[in-house]
Short mmCIF file of C-alpha atoms in Angstrom, two decimals:
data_model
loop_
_atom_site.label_atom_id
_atom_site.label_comp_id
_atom_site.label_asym_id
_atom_site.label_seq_id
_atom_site.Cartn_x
_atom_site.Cartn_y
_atom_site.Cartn_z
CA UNK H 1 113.41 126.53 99.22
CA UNK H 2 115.06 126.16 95.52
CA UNK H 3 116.36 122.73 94.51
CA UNK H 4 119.66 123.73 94.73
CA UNK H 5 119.27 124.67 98.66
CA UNK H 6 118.28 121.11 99.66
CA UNK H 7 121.91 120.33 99.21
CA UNK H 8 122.94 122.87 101.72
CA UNK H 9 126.01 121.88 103.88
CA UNK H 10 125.06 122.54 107.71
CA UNK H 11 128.10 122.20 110.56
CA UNK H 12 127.05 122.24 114.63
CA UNK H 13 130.01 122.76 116.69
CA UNK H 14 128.82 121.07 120.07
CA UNK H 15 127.07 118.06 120.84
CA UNK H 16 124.75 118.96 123.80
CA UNK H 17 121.35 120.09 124.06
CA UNK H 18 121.32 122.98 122.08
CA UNK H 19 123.49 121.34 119.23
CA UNK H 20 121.88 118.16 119.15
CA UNK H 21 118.45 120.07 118.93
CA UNK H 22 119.37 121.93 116.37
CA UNK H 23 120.55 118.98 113.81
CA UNK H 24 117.67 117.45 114.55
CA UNK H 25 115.26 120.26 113.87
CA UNK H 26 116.94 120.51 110.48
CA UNK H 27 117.06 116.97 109.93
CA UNK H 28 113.16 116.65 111.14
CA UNK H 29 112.15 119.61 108.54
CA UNK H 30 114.49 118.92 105.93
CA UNK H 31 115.88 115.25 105.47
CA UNK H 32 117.41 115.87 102.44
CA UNK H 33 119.84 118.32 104.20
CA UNK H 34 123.88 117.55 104.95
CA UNK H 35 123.68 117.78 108.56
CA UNK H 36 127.31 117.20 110.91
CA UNK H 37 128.04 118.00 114.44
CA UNK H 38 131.73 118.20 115.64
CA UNK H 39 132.17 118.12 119.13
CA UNK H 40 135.63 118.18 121.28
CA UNK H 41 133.72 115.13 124.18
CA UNK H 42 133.88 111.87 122.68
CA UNK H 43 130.34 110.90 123.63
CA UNK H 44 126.83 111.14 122.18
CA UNK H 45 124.30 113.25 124.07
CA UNK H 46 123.79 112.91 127.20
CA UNK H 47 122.10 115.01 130.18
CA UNK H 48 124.11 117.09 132.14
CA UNK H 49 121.21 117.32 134.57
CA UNK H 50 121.43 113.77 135.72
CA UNK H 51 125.50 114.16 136.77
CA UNK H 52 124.89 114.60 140.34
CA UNK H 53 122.52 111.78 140.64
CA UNK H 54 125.29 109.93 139.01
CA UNK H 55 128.04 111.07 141.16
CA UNK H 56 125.71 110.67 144.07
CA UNK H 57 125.05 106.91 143.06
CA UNK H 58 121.93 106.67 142.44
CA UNK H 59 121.69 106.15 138.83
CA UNK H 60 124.02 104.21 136.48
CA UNK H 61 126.29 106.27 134.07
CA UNK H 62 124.77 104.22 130.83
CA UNK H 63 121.35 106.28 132.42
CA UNK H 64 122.65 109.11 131.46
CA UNK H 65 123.13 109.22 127.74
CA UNK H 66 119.97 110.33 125.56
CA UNK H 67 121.34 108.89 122.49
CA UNK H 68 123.70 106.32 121.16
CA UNK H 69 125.72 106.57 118.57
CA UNK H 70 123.86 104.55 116.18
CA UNK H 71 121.39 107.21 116.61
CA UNK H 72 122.54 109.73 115.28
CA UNK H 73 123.51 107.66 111.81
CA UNK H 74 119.75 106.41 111.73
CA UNK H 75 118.77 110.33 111.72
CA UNK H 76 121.29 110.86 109.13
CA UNK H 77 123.56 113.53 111.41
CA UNK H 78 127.47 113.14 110.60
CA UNK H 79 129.59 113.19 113.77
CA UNK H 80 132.98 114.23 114.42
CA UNK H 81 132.65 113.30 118.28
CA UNK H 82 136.77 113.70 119.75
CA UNK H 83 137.49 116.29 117.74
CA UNK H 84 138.09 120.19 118.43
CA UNK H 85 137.47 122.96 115.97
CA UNK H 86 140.47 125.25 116.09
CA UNK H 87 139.63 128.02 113.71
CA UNK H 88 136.90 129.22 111.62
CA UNK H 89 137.04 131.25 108.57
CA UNK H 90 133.79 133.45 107.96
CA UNK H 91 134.84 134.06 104.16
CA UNK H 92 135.55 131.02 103.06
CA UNK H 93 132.81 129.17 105.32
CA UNK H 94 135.83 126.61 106.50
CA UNK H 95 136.45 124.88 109.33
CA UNK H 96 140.14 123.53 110.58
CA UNK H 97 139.80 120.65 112.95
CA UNK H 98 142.10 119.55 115.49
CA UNK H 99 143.11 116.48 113.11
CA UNK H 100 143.62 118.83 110.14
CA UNK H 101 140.43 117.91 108.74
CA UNK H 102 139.04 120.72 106.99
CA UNK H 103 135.38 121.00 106.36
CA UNK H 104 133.16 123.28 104.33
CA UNK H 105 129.59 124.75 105.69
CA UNK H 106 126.88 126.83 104.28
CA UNK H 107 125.48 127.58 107.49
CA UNK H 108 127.09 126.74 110.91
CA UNK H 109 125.27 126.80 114.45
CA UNK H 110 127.62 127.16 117.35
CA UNK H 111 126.77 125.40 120.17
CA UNK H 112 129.77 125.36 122.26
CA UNK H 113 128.59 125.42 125.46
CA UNK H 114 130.55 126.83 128.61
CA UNK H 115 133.11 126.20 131.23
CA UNK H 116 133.92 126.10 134.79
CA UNK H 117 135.67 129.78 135.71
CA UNK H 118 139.35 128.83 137.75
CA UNK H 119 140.16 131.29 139.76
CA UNK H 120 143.23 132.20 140.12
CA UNK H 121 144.27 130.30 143.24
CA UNK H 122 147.84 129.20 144.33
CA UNK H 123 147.27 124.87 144.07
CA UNK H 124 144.14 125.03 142.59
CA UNK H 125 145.85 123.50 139.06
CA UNK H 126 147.08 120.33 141.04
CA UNK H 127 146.08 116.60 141.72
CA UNK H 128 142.69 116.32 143.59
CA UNK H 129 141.16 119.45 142.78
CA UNK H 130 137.96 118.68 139.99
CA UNK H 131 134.77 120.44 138.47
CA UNK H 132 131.39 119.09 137.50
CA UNK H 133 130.95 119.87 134.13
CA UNK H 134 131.11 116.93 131.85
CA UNK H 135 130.12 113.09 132.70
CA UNK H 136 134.43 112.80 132.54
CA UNK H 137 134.70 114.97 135.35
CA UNK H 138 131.98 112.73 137.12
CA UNK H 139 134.08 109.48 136.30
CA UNK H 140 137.32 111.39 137.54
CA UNK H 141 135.95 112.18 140.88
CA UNK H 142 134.79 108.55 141.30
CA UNK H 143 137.82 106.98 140.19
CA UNK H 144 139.77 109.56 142.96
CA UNK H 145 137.77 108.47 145.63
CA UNK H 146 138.80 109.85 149.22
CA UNK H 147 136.84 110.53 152.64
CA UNK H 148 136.86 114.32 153.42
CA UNK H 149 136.17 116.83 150.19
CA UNK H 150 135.74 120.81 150.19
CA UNK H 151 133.01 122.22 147.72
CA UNK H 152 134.19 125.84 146.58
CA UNK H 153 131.24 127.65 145.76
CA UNK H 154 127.86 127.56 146.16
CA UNK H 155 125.60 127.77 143.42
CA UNK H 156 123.23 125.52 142.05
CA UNK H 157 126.17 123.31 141.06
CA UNK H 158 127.96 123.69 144.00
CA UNK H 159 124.43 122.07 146.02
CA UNK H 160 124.38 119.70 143.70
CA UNK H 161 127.79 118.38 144.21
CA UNK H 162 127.47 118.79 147.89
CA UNK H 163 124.42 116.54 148.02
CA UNK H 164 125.59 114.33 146.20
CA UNK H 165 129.23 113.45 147.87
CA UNK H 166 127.50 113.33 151.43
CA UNK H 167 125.02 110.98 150.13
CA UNK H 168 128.03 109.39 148.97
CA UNK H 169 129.54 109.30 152.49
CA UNK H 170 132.32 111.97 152.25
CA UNK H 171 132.85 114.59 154.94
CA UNK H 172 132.20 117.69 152.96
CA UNK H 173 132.70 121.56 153.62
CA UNK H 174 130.53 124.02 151.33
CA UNK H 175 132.94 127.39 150.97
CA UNK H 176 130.95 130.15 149.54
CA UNK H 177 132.36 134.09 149.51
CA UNK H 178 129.30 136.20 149.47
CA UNK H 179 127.24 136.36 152.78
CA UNK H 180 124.68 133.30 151.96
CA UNK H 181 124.10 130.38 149.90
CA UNK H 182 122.35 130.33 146.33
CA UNK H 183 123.59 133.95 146.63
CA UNK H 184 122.32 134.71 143.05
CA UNK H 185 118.77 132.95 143.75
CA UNK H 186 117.79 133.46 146.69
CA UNK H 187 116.96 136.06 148.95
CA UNK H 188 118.23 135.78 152.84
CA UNK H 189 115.67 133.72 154.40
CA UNK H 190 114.99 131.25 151.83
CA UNK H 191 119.20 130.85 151.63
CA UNK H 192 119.29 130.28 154.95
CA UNK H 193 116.38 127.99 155.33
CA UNK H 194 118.41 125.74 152.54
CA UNK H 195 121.54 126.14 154.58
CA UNK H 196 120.02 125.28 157.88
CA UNK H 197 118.80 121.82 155.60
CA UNK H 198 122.68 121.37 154.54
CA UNK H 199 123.91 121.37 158.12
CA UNK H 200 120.93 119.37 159.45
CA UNK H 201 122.54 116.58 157.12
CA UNK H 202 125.64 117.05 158.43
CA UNK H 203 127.78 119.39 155.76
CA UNK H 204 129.53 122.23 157.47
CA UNK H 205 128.83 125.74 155.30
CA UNK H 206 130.88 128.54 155.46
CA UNK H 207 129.68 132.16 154.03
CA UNK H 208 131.43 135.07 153.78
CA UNK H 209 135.19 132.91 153.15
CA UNK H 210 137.66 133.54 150.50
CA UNK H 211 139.96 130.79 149.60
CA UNK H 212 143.44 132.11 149.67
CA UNK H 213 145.68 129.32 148.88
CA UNK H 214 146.00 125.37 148.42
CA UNK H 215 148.88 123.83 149.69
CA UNK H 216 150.02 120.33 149.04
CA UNK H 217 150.82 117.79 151.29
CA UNK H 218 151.06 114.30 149.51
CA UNK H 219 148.08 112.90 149.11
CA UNK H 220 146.50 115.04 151.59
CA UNK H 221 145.95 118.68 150.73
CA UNK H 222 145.18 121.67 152.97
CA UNK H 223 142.82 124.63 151.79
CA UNK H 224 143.36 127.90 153.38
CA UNK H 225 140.44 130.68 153.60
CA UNK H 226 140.31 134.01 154.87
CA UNK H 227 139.18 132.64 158.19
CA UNK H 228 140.29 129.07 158.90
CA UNK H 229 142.39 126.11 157.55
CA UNK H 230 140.63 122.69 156.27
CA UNK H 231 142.49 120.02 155.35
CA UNK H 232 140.78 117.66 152.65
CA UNK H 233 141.15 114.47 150.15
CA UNK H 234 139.70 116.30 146.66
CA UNK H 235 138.46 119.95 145.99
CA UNK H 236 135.38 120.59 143.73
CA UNK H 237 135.09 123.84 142.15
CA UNK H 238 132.02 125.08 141.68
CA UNK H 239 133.26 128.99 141.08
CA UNK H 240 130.38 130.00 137.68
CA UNK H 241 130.48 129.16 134.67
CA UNK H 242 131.63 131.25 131.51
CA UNK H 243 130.54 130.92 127.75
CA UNK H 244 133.09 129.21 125.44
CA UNK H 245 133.07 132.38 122.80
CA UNK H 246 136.96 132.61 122.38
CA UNK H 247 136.72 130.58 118.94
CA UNK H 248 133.83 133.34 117.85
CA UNK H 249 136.13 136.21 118.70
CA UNK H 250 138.69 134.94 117.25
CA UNK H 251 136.97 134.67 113.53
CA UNK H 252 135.57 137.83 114.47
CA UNK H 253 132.12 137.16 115.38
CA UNK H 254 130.96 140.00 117.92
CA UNK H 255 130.40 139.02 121.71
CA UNK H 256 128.08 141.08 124.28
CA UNK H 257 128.98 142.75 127.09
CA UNK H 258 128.90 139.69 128.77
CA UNK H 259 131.57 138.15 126.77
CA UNK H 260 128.80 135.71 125.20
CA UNK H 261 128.65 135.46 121.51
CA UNK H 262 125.63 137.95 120.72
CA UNK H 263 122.67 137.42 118.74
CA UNK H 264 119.39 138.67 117.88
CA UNK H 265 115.61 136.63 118.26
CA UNK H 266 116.88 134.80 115.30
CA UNK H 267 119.53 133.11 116.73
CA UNK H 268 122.02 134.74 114.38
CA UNK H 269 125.43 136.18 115.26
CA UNK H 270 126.79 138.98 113.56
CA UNK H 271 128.69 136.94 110.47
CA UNK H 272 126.72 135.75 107.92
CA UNK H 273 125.46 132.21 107.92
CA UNK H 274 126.30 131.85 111.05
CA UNK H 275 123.60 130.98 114.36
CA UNK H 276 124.50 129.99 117.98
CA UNK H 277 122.80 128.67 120.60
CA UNK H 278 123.12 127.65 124.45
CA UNK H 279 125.39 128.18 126.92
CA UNK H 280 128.14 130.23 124.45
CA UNK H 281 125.29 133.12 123.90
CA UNK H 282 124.20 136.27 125.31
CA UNK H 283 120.61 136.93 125.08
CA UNK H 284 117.76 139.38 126.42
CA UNK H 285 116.33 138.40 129.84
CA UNK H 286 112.55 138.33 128.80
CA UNK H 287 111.12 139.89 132.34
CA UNK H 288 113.83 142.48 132.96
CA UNK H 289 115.23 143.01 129.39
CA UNK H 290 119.21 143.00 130.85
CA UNK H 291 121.80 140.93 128.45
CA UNK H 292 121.70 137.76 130.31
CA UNK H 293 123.74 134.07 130.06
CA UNK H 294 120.93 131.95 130.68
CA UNK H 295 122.90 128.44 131.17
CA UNK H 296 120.11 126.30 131.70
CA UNK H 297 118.67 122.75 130.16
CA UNK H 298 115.55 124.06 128.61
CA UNK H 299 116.71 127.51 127.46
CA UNK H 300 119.32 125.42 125.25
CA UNK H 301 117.13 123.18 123.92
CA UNK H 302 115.20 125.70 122.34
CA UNK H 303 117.64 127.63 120.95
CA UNK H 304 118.71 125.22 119.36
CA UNK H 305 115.85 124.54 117.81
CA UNK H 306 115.12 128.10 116.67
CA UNK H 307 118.84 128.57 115.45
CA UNK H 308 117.89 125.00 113.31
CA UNK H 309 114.84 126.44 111.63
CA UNK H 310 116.23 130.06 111.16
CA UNK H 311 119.06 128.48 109.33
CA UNK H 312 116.87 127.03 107.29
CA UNK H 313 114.81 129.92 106.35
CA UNK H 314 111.92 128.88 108.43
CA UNK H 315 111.36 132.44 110.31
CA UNK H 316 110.86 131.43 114.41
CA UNK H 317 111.80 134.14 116.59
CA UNK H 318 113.53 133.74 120.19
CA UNK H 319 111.28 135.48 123.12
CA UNK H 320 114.06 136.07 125.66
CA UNK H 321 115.30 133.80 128.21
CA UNK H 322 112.96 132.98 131.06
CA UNK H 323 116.11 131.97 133.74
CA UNK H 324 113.68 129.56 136.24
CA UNK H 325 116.51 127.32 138.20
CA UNK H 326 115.42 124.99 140.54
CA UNK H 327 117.74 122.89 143.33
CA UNK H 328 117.17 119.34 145.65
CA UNK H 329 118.69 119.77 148.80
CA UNK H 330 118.32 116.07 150.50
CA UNK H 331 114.72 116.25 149.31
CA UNK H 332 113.65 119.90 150.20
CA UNK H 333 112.95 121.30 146.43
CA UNK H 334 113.77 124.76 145.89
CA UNK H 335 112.91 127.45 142.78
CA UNK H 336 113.71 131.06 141.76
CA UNK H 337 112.70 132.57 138.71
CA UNK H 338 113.22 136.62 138.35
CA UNK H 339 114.24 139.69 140.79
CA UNK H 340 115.97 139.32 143.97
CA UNK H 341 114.95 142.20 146.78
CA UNK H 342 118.77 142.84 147.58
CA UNK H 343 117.86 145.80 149.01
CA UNK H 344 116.09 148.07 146.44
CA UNK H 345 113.81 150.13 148.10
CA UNK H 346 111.39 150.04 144.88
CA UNK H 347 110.55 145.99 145.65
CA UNK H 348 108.12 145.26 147.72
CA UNK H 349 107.93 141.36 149.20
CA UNK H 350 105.17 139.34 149.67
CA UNK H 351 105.87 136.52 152.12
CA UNK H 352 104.44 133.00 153.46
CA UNK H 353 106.68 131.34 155.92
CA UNK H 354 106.01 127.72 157.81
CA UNK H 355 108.67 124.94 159.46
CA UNK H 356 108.76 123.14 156.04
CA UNK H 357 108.15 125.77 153.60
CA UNK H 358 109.22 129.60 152.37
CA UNK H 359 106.68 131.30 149.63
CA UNK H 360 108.30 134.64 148.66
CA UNK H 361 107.04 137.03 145.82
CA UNK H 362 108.62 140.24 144.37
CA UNK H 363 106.63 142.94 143.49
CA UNK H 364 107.82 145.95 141.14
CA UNK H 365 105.82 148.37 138.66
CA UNK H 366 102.39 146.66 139.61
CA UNK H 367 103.85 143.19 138.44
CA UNK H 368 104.87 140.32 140.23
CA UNK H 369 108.80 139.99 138.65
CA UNK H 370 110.45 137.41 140.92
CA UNK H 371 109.34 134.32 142.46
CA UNK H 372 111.73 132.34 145.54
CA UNK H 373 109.36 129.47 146.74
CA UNK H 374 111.18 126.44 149.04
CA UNK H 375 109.24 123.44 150.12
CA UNK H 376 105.64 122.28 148.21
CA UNK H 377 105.59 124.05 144.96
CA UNK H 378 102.13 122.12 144.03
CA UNK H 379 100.29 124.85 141.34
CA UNK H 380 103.82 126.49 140.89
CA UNK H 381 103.21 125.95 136.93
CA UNK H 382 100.13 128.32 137.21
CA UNK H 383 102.01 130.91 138.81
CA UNK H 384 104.86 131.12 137.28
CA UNK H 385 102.95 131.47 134.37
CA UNK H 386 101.90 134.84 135.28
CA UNK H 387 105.34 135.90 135.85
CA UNK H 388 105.96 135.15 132.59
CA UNK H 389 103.62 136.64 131.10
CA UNK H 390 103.71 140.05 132.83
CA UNK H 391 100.35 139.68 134.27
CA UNK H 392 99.49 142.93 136.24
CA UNK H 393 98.70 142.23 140.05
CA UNK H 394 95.51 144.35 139.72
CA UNK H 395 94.05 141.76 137.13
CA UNK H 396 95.43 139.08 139.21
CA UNK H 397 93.60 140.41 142.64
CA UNK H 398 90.70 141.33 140.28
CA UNK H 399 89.83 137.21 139.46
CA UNK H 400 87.25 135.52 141.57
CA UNK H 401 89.59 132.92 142.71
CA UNK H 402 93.35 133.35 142.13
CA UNK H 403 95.35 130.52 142.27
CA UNK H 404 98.43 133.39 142.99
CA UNK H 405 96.53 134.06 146.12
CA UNK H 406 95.56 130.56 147.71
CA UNK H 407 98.48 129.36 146.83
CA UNK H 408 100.56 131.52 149.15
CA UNK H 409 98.24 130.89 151.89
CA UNK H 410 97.30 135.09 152.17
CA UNK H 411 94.48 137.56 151.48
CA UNK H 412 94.32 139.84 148.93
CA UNK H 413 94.38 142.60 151.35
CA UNK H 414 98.07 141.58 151.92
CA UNK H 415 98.87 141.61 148.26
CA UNK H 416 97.05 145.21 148.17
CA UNK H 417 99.72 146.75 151.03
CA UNK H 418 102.54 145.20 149.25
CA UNK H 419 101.56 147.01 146.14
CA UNK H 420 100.97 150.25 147.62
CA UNK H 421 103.60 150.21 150.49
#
């Protein structure tokens, strides 16, 4: 890079994973640069992966930070931590913050993040009702307290709040409206192995329920479904999550059909000196090429690094998101990475079942494209590897000993009538 470009000015909107990592990949490859993150939370990083354990009580919040704020001034990144970016102007490379501070970029990485979806329920904007987002909504829950609490959705949020309050001590009803748990993971029997877990420890589920209305009662507050009444101290929703892109749209940076800001393997969005990474963006699914919002710890970490180094002119291109969630439920650890069957006729299943355990495996166009394994995942790295990688099953059957095979417990001969049933 010329002289002159070592004095670049680069902004990061957002201070979590994907923000953080990208100031400090520039800062790590270029000290010299003008690095600042402005970010609406008050607080340096932290993990959003440790909440539940912190709302469950078994770590202390100070655990939970990554950095401090010294930190980030012995790296050399600026902060504007409390304040919100209201508009951006693409022309002028500007920034208005929420103070009236205006700052100048050169190149900008936004990092925004995402947010709980309301729905549009009838009470749901009153006292008692709270998400799990952000370590506030964490200290907000604790500070409410209360004996009996309704979980409103049942993703892998939704578990993790649900563990967490019983192992708190809280009555607690899981609400979900499609048919089964982890609806978007899972396939029917491993769901209902992890909801059969759930109730063992005592949380009454409920599939298949709409919540119609929230009604009010002092302190006491009475949720109304499609099917029954439940009345209840605090609400959590747990109802998805959707990418904060309004402040892209709004300085006219284009947004997929997914309403996440779009950008190509570079990280770059459609206006000029501009990158974005994590939760706000829509990328490529890299095993079934779809547009996918892949709101997950490790994807946003490296974005963020890749939108760092393109910004800098350091060429790293972005593979496609790889979206492999796993979940804790009181112990039993579950994972999902790919296809679900949901009835195509053109997936064929490979299955291991035992008391403790559920191996599933999803076979399409002579590759193995989703994975659903509950219980001992020992060797699950090797595996999922070949996912990943595309590996067809008939160079997979074809190795003296496959590691695919033993670990689900099966011959090859029933990996052969999958293929060709």
């Amino acid at each position: 890079m010329s002289e002159g470009s070592l004095k670049e000015r680069f902004v990061v909107i957002g201070n979590g994973v994907a923000g953080y990592s990208a100031a400090s990949t520039i800062k790590r490859y270029k000290k010299e640069a003008t690095v600042s993150i402005v970010s609406h939370e008050p607080y340096p990083l932290y993990s959003a992966c440790a909440l539940g354990c912190y709302l469950a009580g078994e770590i202390k919040r100070e655990v939970i930070f990554l950095e401090s704020f010294s930190s980030y001034e012995c790296a050399g990144i600026k902060t504007r931590l409390g304040q919100k970016v209201m508009t951006i102007d693409t022309q002028r490379r500007e920034l208005v913050l929420e103070s009236g501070e205006l700052m100048c970029y050169d190149k900008l990485i936004l990092a925004t993040g995402s947010r709980v979806l309301r729905p549009s329920i009838e009470g749901m904007g009153k006292k008692g009702v709270f998400e799990l987002k952000s370590i506030s909504d964490v200290d907000k829950i604790l500070s409410f307290g209360g004996k009996r609490a309704v979980v409103i959705g049942s993703g892998p949020i939704g578990i993790e709040v649900t563990v967490a309050l019983k192992k708190q001590g809280l009555e607690v009803y899981l609400i979900e409206s499609l048919p089964r748990i982890l609806p978007r993971l899972f396939d029917e029997a491993p769901s209902y192995f992890l909801k059969r877990r759930l109730e063992a420890k005592g949380v009454k589920v409920f599939c298949g329920e709409t919540v119609i209305e929230v009604l009010h009662r002092g302190n006491v507050m009475e949720l109304i479904t499609n099917q029954r009444k439940v009345s209840c101290d605090l609400i959590i929703l747990a109802t998805g999550m959707v990418p904060n892109s309004e402040i892209a749209r709004e300085a006219g940076i284009k947004l997929g059909e997914l309403k996440g800001i779009s950008v190509d393997d570079r990280m770059r969005t459609s206006a000029e000196g501009i990158y974005a990474c994590g939760d706000c963006v829509e990328t490529r699914d890299a095993l079934t090429g779809m547009s996918t919002l892949s709101l997950l710890w490790h994807t946003a970490r490296r974005q963020g690094q890749i939108a760092g180094l393109n910004a800098l002119g350091i060429e790293e291109r972005y593979p496609g998101s790889v979206n492999y969630v796993g979940v804790d439920v009181f112990g039993i650890q579950a994972v999902s990475l790919g296809i679900l069957k949901n009835d195509d006729p053109s997936i064929s299943v490979v299955e291991k079942s035992g008391d403790a355990f559920i191996r599933r495996f999803l076979l399409k166009d002579g590759t193995v494209q989703g994975i659903q394994i509950v219980g001992d995942l020992e060797n699950i790295g090797k595996v999922m590897n070949l996912v990943r990688n595309k590996v067809p099953l008939y160079k997979i059957l074809a190795r003296k000993e496959t590691d695919f095979v033993s670990f689900m417990g099966l011959s090859r001969l029933d990996f052969h009538s999958a293929e060709f049933s």
